[in-house]
Each structure stands twice: as C-alpha cells, then as structure tokens.
Coordinates of C-alpha atoms in Angstrom, one line a residue:
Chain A
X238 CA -0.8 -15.2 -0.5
X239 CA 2.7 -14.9 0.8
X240 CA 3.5 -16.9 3.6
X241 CA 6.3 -14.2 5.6
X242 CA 4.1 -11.7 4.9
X243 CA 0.9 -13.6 7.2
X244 CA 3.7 -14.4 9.6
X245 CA 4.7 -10.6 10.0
X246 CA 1.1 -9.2 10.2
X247 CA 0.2 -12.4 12.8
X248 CA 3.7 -11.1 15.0
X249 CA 2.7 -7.4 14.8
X250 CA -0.7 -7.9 15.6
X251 CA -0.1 -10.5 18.3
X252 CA 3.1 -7.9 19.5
X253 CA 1.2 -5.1 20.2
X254 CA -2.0 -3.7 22.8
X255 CA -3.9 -4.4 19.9
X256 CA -4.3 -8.2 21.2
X257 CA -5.1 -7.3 24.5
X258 CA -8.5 -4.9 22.9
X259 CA -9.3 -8.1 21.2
X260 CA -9.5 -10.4 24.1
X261 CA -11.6 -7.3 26.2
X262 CA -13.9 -7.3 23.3
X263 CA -14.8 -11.2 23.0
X264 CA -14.8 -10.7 27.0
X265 CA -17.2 -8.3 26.8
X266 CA -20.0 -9.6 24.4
X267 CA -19.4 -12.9 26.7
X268 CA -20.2 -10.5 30.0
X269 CA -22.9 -9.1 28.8
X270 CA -24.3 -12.6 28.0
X271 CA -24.2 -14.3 31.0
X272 CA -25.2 -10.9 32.8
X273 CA -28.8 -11.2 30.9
X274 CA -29.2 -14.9 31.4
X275 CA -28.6 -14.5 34.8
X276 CA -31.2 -11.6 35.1
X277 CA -33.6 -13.1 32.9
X278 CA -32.9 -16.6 32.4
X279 CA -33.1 -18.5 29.1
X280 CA -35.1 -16.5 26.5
X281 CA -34.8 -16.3 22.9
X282 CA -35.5 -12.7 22.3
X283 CA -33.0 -12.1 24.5
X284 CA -30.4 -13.6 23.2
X285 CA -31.5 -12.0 19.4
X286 CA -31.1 -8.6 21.6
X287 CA -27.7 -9.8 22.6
X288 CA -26.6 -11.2 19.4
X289 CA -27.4 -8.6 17.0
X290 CA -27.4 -5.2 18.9
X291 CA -24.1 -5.9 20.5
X292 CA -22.7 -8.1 18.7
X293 CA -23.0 -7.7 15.2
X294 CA -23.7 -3.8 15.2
X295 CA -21.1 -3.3 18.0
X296 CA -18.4 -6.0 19.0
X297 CA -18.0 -7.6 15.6
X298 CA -17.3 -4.4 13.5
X299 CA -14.6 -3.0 16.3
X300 CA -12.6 -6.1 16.3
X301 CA -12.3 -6.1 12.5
X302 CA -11.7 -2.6 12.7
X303 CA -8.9 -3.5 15.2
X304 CA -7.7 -6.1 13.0
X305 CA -8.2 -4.7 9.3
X306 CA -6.6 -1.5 10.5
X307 CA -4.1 -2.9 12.9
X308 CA -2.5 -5.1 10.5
X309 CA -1.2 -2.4 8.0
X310 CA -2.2 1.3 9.5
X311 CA 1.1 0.8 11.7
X312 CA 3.4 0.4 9.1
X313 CA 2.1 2.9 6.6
X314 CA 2.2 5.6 9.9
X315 CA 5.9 4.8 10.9
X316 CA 7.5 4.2 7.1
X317 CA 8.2 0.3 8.1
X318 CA 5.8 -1.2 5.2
X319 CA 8.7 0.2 2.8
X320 CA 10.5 -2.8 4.0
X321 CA 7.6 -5.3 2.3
X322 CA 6.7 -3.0 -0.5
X323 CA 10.8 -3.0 -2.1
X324 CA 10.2 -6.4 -2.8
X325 CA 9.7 -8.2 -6.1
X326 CA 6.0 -9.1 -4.6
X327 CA 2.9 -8.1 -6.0
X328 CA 1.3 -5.2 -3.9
X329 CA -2.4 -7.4 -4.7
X330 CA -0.2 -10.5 -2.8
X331 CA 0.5 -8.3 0.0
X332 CA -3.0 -6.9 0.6
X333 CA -4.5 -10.5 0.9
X334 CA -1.9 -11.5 2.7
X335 CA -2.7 -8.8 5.3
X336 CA -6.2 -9.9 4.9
X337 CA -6.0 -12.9 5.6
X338 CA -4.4 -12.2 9.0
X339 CA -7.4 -9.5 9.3
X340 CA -10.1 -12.5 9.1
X341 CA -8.5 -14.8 10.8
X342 CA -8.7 -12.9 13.9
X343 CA -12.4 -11.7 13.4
X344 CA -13.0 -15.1 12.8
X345 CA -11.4 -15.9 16.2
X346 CA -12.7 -12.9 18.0
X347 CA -15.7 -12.3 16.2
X348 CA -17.3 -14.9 14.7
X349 CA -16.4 -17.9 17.1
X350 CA -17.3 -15.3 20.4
X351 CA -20.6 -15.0 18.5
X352 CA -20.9 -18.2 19.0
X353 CA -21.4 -17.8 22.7
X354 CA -24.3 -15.9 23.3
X355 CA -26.8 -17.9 21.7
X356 CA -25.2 -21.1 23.5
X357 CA -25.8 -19.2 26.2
X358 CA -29.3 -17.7 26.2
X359 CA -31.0 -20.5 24.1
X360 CA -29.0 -23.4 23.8
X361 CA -31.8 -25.3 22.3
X362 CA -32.1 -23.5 19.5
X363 CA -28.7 -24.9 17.5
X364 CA -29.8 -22.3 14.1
X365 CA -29.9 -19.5 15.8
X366 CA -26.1 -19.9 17.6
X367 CA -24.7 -21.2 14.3
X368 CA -26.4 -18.7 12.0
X369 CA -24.8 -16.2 14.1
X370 CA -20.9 -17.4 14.0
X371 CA -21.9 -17.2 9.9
X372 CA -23.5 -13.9 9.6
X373 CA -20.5 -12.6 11.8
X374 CA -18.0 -14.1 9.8
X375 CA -19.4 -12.8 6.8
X376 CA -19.3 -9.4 8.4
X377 CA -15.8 -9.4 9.6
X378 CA -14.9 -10.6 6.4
X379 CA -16.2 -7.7 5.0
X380 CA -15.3 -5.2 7.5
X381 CA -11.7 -6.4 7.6
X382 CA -11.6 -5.3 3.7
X383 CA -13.2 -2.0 4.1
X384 CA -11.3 -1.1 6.8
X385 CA -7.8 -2.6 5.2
X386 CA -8.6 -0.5 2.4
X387 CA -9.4 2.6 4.5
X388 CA -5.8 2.4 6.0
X389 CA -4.3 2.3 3.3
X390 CA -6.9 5.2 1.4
X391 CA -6.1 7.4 4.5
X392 CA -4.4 8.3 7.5
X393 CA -7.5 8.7 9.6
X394 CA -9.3 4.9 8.6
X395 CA -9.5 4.5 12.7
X396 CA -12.0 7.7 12.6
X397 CA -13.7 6.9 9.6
X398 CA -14.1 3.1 10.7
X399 CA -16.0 4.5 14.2
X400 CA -18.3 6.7 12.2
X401 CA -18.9 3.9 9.8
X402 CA -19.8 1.8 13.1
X403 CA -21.0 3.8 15.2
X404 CA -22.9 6.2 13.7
X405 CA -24.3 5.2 10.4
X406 CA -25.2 1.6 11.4
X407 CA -25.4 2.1 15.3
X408 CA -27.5 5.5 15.3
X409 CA -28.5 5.8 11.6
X410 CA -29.4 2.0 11.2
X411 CA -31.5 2.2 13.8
X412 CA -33.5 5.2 12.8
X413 CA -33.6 5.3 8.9
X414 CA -34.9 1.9 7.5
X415 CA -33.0 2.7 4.1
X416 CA -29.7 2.5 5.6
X417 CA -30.4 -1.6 6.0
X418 CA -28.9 -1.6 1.8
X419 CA -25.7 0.1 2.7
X420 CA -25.0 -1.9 6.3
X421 CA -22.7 -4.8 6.8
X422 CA -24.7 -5.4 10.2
X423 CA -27.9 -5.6 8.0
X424 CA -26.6 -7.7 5.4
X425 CA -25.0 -10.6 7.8
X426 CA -28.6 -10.0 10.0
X427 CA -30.2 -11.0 6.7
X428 CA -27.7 -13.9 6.6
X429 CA -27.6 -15.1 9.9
X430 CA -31.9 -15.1 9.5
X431 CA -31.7 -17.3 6.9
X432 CA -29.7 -20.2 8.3
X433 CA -31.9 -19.8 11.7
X434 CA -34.8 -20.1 9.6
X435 CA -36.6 -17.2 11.4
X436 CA -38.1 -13.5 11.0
X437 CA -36.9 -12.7 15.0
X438 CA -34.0 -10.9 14.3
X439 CA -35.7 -8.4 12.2
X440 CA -34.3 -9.2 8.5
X441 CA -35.7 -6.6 5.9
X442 CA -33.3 -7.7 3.1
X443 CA -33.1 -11.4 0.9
X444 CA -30.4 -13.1 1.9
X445 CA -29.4 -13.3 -1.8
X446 CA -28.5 -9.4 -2.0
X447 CA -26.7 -10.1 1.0
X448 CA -24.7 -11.8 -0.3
X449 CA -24.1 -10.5 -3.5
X450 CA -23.8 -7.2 -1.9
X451 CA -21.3 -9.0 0.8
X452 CA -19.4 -10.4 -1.9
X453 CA -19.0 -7.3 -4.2
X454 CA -18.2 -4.9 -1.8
X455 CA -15.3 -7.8 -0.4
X456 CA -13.8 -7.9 -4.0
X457 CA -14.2 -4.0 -4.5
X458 CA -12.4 -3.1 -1.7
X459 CA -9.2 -5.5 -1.9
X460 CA -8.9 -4.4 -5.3
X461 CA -8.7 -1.2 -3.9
X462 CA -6.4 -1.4 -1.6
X463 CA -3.8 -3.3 -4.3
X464 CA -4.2 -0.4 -6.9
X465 CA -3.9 2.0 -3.6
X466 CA -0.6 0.2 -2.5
X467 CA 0.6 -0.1 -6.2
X468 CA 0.5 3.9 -5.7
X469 CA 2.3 4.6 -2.3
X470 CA 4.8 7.0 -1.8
X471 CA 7.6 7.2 0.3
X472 CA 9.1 10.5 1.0
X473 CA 12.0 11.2 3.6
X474 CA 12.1 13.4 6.4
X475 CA 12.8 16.2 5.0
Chain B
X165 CA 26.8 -3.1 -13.8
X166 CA 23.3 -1.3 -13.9
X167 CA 22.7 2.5 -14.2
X168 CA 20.3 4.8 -13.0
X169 CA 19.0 7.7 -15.2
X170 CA 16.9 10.4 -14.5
X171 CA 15.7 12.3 -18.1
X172 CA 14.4 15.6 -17.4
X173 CA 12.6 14.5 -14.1
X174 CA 10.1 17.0 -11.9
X175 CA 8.0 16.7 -9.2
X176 CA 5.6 18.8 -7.8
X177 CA 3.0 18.5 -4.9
X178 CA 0.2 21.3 -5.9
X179 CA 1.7 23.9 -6.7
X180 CA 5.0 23.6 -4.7
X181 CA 8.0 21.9 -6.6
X182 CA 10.4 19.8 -4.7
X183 CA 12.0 18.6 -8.1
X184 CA 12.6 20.6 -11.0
X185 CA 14.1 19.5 -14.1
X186 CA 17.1 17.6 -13.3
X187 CA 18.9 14.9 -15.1
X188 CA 21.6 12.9 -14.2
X189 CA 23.2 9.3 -15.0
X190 CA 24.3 7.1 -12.1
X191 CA 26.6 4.5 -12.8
X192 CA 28.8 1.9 -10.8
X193 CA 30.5 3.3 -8.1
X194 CA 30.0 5.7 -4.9
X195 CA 27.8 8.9 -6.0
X196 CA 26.9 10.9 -3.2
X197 CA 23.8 13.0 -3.6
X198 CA 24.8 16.3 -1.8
X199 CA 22.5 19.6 -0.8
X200 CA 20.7 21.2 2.1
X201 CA 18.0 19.7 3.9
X202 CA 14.9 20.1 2.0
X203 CA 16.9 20.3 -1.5
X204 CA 14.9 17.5 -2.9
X205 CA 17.1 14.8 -2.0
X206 CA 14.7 12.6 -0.9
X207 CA 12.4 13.0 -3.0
X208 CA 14.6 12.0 -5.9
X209 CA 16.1 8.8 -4.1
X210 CA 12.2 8.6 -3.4
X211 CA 12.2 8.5 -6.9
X212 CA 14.7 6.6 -7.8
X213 CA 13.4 3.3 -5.3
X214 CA 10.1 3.4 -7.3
X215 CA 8.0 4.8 -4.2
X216 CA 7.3 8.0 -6.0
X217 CA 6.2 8.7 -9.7
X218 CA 7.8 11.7 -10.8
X219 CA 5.3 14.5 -12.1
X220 CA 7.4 14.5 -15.3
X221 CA 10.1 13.3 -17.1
X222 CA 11.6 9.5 -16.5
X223 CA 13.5 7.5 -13.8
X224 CA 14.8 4.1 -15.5
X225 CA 17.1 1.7 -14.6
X226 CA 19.1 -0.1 -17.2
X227 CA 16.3 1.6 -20.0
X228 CA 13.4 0.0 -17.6
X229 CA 11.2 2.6 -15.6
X230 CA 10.9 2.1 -11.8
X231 CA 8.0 3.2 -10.8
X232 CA 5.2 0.2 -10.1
X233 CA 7.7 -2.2 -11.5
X234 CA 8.1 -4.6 -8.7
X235 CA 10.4 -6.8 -10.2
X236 CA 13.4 -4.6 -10.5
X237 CA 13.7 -5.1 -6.7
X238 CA 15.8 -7.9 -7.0
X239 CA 18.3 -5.7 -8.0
X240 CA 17.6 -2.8 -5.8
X241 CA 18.8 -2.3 -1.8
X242 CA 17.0 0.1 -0.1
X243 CA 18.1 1.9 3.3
X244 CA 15.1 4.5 3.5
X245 CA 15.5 7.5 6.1
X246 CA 13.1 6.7 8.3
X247 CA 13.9 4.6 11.4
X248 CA 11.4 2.7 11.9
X249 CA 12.1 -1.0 11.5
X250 CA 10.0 -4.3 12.7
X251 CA 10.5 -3.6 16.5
X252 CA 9.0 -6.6 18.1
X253 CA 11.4 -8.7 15.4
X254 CA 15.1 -9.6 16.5
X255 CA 17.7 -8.5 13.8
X256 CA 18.2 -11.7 12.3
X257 CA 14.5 -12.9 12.5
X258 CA 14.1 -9.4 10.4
X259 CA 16.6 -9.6 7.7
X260 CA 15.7 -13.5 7.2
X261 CA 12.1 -12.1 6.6
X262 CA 13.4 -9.9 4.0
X263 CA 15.2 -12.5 2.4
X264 CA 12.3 -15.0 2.2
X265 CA 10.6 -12.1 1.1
X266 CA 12.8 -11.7 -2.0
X267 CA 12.8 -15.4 -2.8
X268 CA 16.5 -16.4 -1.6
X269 CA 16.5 -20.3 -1.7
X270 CA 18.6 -20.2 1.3
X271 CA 17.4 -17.2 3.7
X272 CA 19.0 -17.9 7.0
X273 CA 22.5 -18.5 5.0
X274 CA 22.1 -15.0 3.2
X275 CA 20.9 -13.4 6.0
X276 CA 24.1 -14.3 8.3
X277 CA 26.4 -13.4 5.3
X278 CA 24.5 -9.5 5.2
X279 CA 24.8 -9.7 9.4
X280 CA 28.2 -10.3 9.2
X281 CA 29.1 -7.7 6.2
X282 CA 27.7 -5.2 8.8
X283 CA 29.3 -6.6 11.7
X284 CA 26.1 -7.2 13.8
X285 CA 26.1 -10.5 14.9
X286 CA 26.5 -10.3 18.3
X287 CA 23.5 -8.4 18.5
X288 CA 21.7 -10.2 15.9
X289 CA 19.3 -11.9 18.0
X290 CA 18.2 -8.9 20.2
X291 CA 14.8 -7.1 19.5
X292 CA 15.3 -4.2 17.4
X293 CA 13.3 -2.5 19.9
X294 CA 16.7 -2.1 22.0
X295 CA 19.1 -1.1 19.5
X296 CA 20.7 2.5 19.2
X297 CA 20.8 4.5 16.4
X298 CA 23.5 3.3 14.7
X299 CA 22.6 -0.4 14.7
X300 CA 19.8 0.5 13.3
X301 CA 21.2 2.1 10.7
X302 CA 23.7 -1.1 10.1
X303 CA 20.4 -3.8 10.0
X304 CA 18.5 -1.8 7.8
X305 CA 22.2 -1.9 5.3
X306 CA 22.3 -5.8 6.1
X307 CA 18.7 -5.5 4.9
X308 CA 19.1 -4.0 2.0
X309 CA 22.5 -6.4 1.5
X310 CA 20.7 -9.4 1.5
X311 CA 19.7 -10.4 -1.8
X312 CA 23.2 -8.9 -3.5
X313 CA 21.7 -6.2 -5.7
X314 CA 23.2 -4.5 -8.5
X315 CA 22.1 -0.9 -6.8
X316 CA 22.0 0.4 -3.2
X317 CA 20.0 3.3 -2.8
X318 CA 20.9 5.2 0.8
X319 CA 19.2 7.8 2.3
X320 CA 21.0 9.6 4.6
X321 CA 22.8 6.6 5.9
X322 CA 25.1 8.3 8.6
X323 CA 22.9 9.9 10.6
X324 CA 22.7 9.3 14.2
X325 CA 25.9 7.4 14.0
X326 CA 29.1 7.3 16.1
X327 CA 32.3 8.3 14.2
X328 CA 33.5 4.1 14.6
X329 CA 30.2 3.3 12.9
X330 CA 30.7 6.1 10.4
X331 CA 34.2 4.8 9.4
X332 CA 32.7 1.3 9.2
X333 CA 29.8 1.9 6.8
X334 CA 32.0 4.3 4.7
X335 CA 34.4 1.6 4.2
X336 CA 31.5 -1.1 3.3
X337 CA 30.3 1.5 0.7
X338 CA 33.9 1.6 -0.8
X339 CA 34.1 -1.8 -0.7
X340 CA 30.6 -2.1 -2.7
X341 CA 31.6 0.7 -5.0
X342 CA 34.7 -1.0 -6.1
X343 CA 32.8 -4.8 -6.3
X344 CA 30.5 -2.5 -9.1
X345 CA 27.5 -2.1 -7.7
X346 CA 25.9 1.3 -8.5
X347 CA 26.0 3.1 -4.6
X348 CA 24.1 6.2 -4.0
X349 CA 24.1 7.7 -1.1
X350 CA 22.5 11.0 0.2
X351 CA 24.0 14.0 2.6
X352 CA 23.6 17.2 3.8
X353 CA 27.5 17.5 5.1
X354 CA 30.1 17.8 2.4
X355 CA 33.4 16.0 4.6
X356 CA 30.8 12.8 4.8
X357 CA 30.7 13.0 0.9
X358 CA 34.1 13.4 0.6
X359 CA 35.1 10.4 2.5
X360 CA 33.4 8.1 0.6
X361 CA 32.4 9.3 -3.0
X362 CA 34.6 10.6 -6.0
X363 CA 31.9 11.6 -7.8
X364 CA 29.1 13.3 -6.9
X365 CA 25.6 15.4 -7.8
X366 CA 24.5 18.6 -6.1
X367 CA 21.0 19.5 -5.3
X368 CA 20.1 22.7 -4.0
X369 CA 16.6 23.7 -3.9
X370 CA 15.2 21.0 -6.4
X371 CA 17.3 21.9 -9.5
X372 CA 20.5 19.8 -10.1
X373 CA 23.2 22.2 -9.1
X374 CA 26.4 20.6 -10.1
X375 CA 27.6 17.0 -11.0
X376 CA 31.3 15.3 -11.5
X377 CA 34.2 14.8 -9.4
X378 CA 34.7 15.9 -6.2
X379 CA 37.7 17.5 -6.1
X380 CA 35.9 19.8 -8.8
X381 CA 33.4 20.4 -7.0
X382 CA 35.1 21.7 -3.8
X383 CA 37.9 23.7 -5.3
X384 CA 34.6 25.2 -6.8
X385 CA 32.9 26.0 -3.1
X386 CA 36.5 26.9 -1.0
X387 CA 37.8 29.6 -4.0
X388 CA 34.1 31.1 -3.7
X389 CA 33.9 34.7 -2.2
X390 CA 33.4 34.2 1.8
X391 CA 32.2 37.4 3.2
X392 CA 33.2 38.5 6.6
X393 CA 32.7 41.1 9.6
X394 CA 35.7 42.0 11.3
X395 CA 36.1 44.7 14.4
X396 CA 39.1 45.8 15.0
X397 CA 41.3 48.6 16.8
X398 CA 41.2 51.1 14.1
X399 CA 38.8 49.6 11.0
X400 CA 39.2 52.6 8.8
X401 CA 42.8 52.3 8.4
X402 CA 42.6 48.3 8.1
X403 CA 39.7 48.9 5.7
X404 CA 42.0 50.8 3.4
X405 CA 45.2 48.3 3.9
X406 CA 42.5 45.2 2.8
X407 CA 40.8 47.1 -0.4
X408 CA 45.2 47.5 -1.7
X409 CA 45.6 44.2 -1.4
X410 CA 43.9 41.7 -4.1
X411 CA 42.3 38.5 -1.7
X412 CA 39.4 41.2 -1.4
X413 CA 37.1 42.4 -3.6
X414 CA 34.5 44.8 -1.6
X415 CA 35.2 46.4 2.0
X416 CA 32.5 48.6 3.5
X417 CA 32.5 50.2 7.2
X418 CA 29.4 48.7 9.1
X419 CA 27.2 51.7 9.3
X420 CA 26.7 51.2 13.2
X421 CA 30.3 51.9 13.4
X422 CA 31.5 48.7 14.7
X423 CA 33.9 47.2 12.2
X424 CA 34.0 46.0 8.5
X425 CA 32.3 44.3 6.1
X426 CA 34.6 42.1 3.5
X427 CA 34.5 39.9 0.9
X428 CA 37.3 37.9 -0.2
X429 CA 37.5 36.5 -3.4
X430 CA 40.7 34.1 -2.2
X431 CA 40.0 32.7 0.3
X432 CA 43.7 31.3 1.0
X433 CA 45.3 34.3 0.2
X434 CA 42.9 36.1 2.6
X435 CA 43.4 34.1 5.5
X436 CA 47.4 34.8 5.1
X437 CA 47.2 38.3 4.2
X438 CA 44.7 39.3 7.0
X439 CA 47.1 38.6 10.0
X440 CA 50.2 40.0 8.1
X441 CA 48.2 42.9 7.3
X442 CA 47.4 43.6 11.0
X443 CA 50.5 43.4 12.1
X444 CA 52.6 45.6 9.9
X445 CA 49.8 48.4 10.5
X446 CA 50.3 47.3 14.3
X447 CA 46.4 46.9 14.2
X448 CA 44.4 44.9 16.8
X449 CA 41.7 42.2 15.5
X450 CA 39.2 41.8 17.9
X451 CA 36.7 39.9 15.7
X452 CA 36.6 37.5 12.6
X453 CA 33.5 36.0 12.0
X454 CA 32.4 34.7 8.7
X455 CA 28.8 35.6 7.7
X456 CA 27.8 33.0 4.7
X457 CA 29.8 29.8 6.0
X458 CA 25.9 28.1 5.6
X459 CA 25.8 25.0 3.6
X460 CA 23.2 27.0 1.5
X461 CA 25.1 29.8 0.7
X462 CA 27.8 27.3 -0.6
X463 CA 25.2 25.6 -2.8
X464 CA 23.9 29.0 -3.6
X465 CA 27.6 29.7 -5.1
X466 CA 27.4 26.7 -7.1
X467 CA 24.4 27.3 -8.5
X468 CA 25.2 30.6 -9.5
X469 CA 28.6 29.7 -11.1

C-alpha cells in the first residue's frame, strides 16, 4: 500500500459530489428506519425487511459502487491517473491502495449505517445488528473490488455496476432462486445469518461458500485490475 | 546521458496504423518531434513514456524496453497532453505528491527546487482548479522536474501558452538540453521547433519523414516548389514573362479565366522576380495567394524528397 496514493484517493473522493451521495445514502437507509419503527413499532421482521432489501441489495452496493468507481474512474476519464502510473510504483500497489480508500468508506457508509437499522427496529436482538455491519462489510469489500476493476476494464463500470445492482440482484435475485450463487447480497445474507444465529433473513447458501466465494471473487478481481492497469494506455489528443 | 531508441516500431489499432515502421535514436539534447496533427506524434511519445506497447518493433531506453517497466521512471519526466491535473490539490501539495510518490527522501525540498525552476511560486499554493493554461502547463514541467531525470518526454508543451511563457519554457528546455538530459518535445509549428531544438525528427502520417539538423531540414521545406494563383491585369502576357524566367517551373491559365496557376521551384528568386517582372511589362497584380502553404503539404514535400 502506498501511503500518498490513500491520501490522494481520500482528497478526491472527499473533494468531490461524490461525498455528498454518500452521506444521502447512509441518510436514507437511516430514514427509512425510523419511518417503519414509527409506523410499526419494534418488530423483528421488520427490521430483516429493512436490513436486507434496502440495505444490503440496495444502499450497500451503491455506496461501494460510489466509492470503488469514484476513486479511480475520474482519473482514467480525464488522463490525470498518468500522473501516478509514471511512477516507479507497482500498478498491483496502486490498485490496493485505491482499494483501500474504496472500503474504508463502505465501511463508513455502508457497513457502520447498517449498523443502525437493527439498533433501531430490535435493539434487543444484539446478533442481528452486528451480523449485519459484518455481512455488509463483507459486501462492500467485495463490491468495491468488482467495481474498482470495472473502472478500470471499462469506460462504462457506472452502467454496468447499476445493472449488476439493480437488475440482476434487485429484480433477478428476487425472481430466480439460482441467482443467490452469483450475488454479493446473497452471499453476505448467508453471512450476516450465520453470526445472528437465525433462518429469518432467508439464507439459501452455507456460510462457508460465502465466504469462499467472497474471498475468491475479492482476490480475482484486484488481480485484475493490476494486470488491467499494468496495460493502460495513454494516447494524446490527437 | 541516456538514449531513447525506437527499432523498427509500429502501431496499429485494428486495422488503422497510426505508426508505421519508424526508427530513430534520441540522444542528449533538444529533439523536437515535428508533423501535422494526427501524424502519430503522440502515439510515439505515447510510446516512448511506456503507456503504449507498440504493435511491433522495440522502444528501449539505454538497451532496457519501456513498456511495463516501472522502474525506469526514475529516470523519465513526463508532461502528457492532456490538461487535466489534480484540481482540488494546490500546486505545491501536487508536485510534493509526486515526489513522495517517486521516493525523494526530501519531497517538500525537491518540490520547491522544481517550483522555482518553473517560476511558480507565487502561485504555488493556489488550487490548480484556478490556474490558466499556461500555469498548468509550467506545474505539470515542475512535475515532471521533480525527481531530476535523465529524459523529459513533452507532449506538446506550448500549447495554450502566452508568448512570455513560451520564451520561458523554451529557455528551461535549452537549459536542460545543455545540463544533458535527453529532451523531447513534440509540435505541430515548425518556428516553435526552431527556437528550441537543433536537431529534430519528422513525422507525417505515421512514417518517420525526415531526421537531423534543423537547418537541413528547412532549407529542405522553403527551396520546395510553392504553387500559386495570381490574377492580374493581363495574365496571358505575365503568364508568358513567368514561364522565360527560371524561379518557375509550370504556369497554366485558370480555365475560369481568372488568372494563373504557378509553381515556383525558387522560392526566393520568385518572390524577387514576380514584382520586377510586373513592372517592366507595366502589369497590374491584383492577387497572390499561395495554394499549398499547409503544414501538410510541407511534410508531404519532405516525404517525397
């Protein structure tokens, strides 16, 4: 890890409107929280509603889409990431660099706003609230990775990251039951289970391919994005 | 004193070829890379900075290839094209970045020596958000200053500036040319070239056009044949006193009726002649207008010779 490189990703990221979509997105899965304790007081199915369908299929994926795309996709789009790349760095240093910056702030806006909710809706039940700031670290972990790689696989890793989201895990996951082995959602539901010691949020995977799954995919895609950045051209204006 | 050799180098996206074949040796000193926009100039210094592999053929520095070879950047400066810098960064918080990034054991102190070689300091610790052209221009230089390498690689480096910031950079080139660091500099305008480089390579269209001293060079593209249309009071009869004399080579009546055609083969002799010509025939010129005065056509010339 190289320690300017974290600093410049944390400045750009922290520079930008990109910040500002972070906060709104924490805001929201808070809202929407106290909005269905208020209209239907303290209830545990509730709050694995909350938790799951919002914010690990929904809130969690867009802020490390925010932050696994905002930290590089800016640079690669105006030419400035020239600027780290002529560097006697490694390009696999500079992607977990960026990385790290990427999980940091899903960590911060993800997995800690996760936090919330359960607190919220059924403060008794301790698991349930901490299982979910795991199983949504684990996905923003993950997420910031794929989506760090898309940026720097393609100039459209904003578009592919909604479909991704949106579509095969929000619409698809809810429809086909075999998309649960290809969905980061699934496999930190699976996780996030397991430490609440519980069936109620619906896991149809072990834990243990979870994590596996979690855990190859993670290594697969930085590695990626190294041998991808090893590769980049620069061409002028002309 | 490191050198930069291209061996046979081509590259080609699909089936289009922005670089075809060209090999040239770039030692200590200015070398400006001259041709037209879109000549592949780029694209070689593209090349040459290790962003781009070529398709074939090799790019080496002192014998060691450049592309994904991370290490030779401690001897290469880069000032890419493109504008874009760290915006929300002041100038020195950026080039004190780039120096930690190269592994300087004293960053601020090497950063202050590259603002100062550039003459930015007073505006060192705005954001480069509010800079103009042209200070860009001079942080991305103290940039690629900062770490003293052996070769600076410049693309383009005077656009957008004012003719003060021109003069400025062209004497910090000089000045890094005669310390004996390999400068290379790109341009599409031939009096920038010839300000600041003695020797220099010409691209035209991807293929390496002509190489070696400038002087060379330009007596080459001024003694080409420069064709002209001129409309006079009586172009028959100036026709005929043009064709006798030997600055021109062809002279054709426009077939609209409205003046000549002419091509000179001197062009000094032509531009005396013509006048002198007029007036001993008591002729009236209403029109001189050269017709291939293009920076293409010159290349094309040079190409062709």
């Amino acid at each position: 890890m190289n320690a300017t490189v974290v600093r410049l990703a944390f400045r750009s990221m922290f520079g930008r409107r990109r910040a500002i979509l972070l906060c709104v997105l924490a805001l929201v899965l808070l809202a929407v929280a106290v909005l269905v304790r208020v209209l239907a007081g303290e209830s545990t199915s509730d709050a694995s509603v909350v938790l799951f369908e919002i914010g690990l299929v929904l809130i969690v994926p867009l802020v490390a889409l925010i932050a696994g795309t905002g930290v590089i996709a800016p640079e690669i789009d105006d030419g400035s990431i020239v600027y780290l790349l002529a560097k006697p760095i490694s390009r696999y240093v500079i992607v977990i660099s960026k990385l790290a910056v990427a999980v940091t702030c899903s960590l911060v806006f993800g997995a800690l706003t996760m936090l919330a909710p359960g607190l919220i809706l059924d403060p008794s039940y301790t698991e349930l609230w901490l299982g979910s700031g795991v199983g949504a670290l684990t996905a923003g972990v993950v997420y910031s990775a794929i989506f760090l790689m898309l940026s720097i696989a393609t100039r459209h890793a904003v578009v592919w990251g909604l479909i991704y989201v949106l579509i095969w895990e929000g619409l698809l996951g809810g429809l086909l039951s075999g998309v649960r082995w290809v969905s980061v959602a699934q496999w930190a539901s699976a996780i996030t289970d397991e430490i609440a010691a519980s069936s109620r949020l619906d896991p149809r995977l072990s834990v243990v391919y979870a994590i596996v799954v979690a855990v190859v995919v993670l290594v697969l895609a930085t590695w990626f994005a190294g041998f991808r950045l090893r590769s980049f051209h620069l061409t002028g204006e002309e | 004193m490191s050198e930069l050799e291209l061996q046979q180098v081509s590259r080609w996206y699909g089936h289009v070829v922005a670089v075809n074949g060209v090999s040239m040796t770039i030692g200590p000193g200015v070398t400006g890379l001259l041709g037209p926009n879109g000549a592949g100039k780029s694209t070689l210094i593209a090349m040459m900075s290790g962003f781009l592999a070529p398709s074939a053929g090799s790019v080496t520095l002192d014998g060691q290839p450049i592309w994904r070879n991370d290490g030779l950047y401690r001897q290469i400066g880069l000032v890419p094209e493109r504008e874009a810098v760290f915006e929300h960064l002041t100038g020195r918080q950026f080039v004190v970045a780039m120096a930690e990034l190269h592994g300087l054991s004293s960053p601020g102190q090497a950063a202050a020596h590259a603002i100062a070689t550039v003459e930015m300091h007073e505006a060192q610790d705005r954001r480069i958000s509010t800079y103009s052209k042209g200070m860009r221009q001079r942080i991305k230089m103290a940039q690629a200053l900062v770490h003293d390498p052996a070769v600076l690689l410049l693309d383009e480096p005077f656009n957008g500036m004012d003719p003060r910031q021109r003069m400025h950079l062209m004497e910090l080139l000089r000045e890094m040319g005669q310390q004996g660091r390999t400068v290379l500099f790109s341009s599409h305008i031939l009096e920038e070239v010839e300000q600041v480089a003695r020797h220099i390579e010409v691209v035209v269209a991807g293929r390496h056009a002509a190489s070696g001293d400038f002087g060379a060079i330009r007596r080459l593209m001024t003694d080409r044949p420069n064709r002209y249309v001129i409309r006079s009071s009586d172009d028959r009869r100036l026709a005929a006193a043009l064709i006798a004399d030997e600055s021109a080579r062809a002279v054709s009546l426009r077939s609209n009726g409205d003046g000549i055609d002419v091509e000179a083969v001197d062009f000094g002799r032509f531009s005396w002649v013509l006048p002198r010509l007029t007036r001993e025939n008591d002729i009236r010129l209403l029109e001189v207008s050269a017709t291939d005065e293009s920076l293409e056509s010159v290349f094309s010339y040079l190409i062709s010779s």
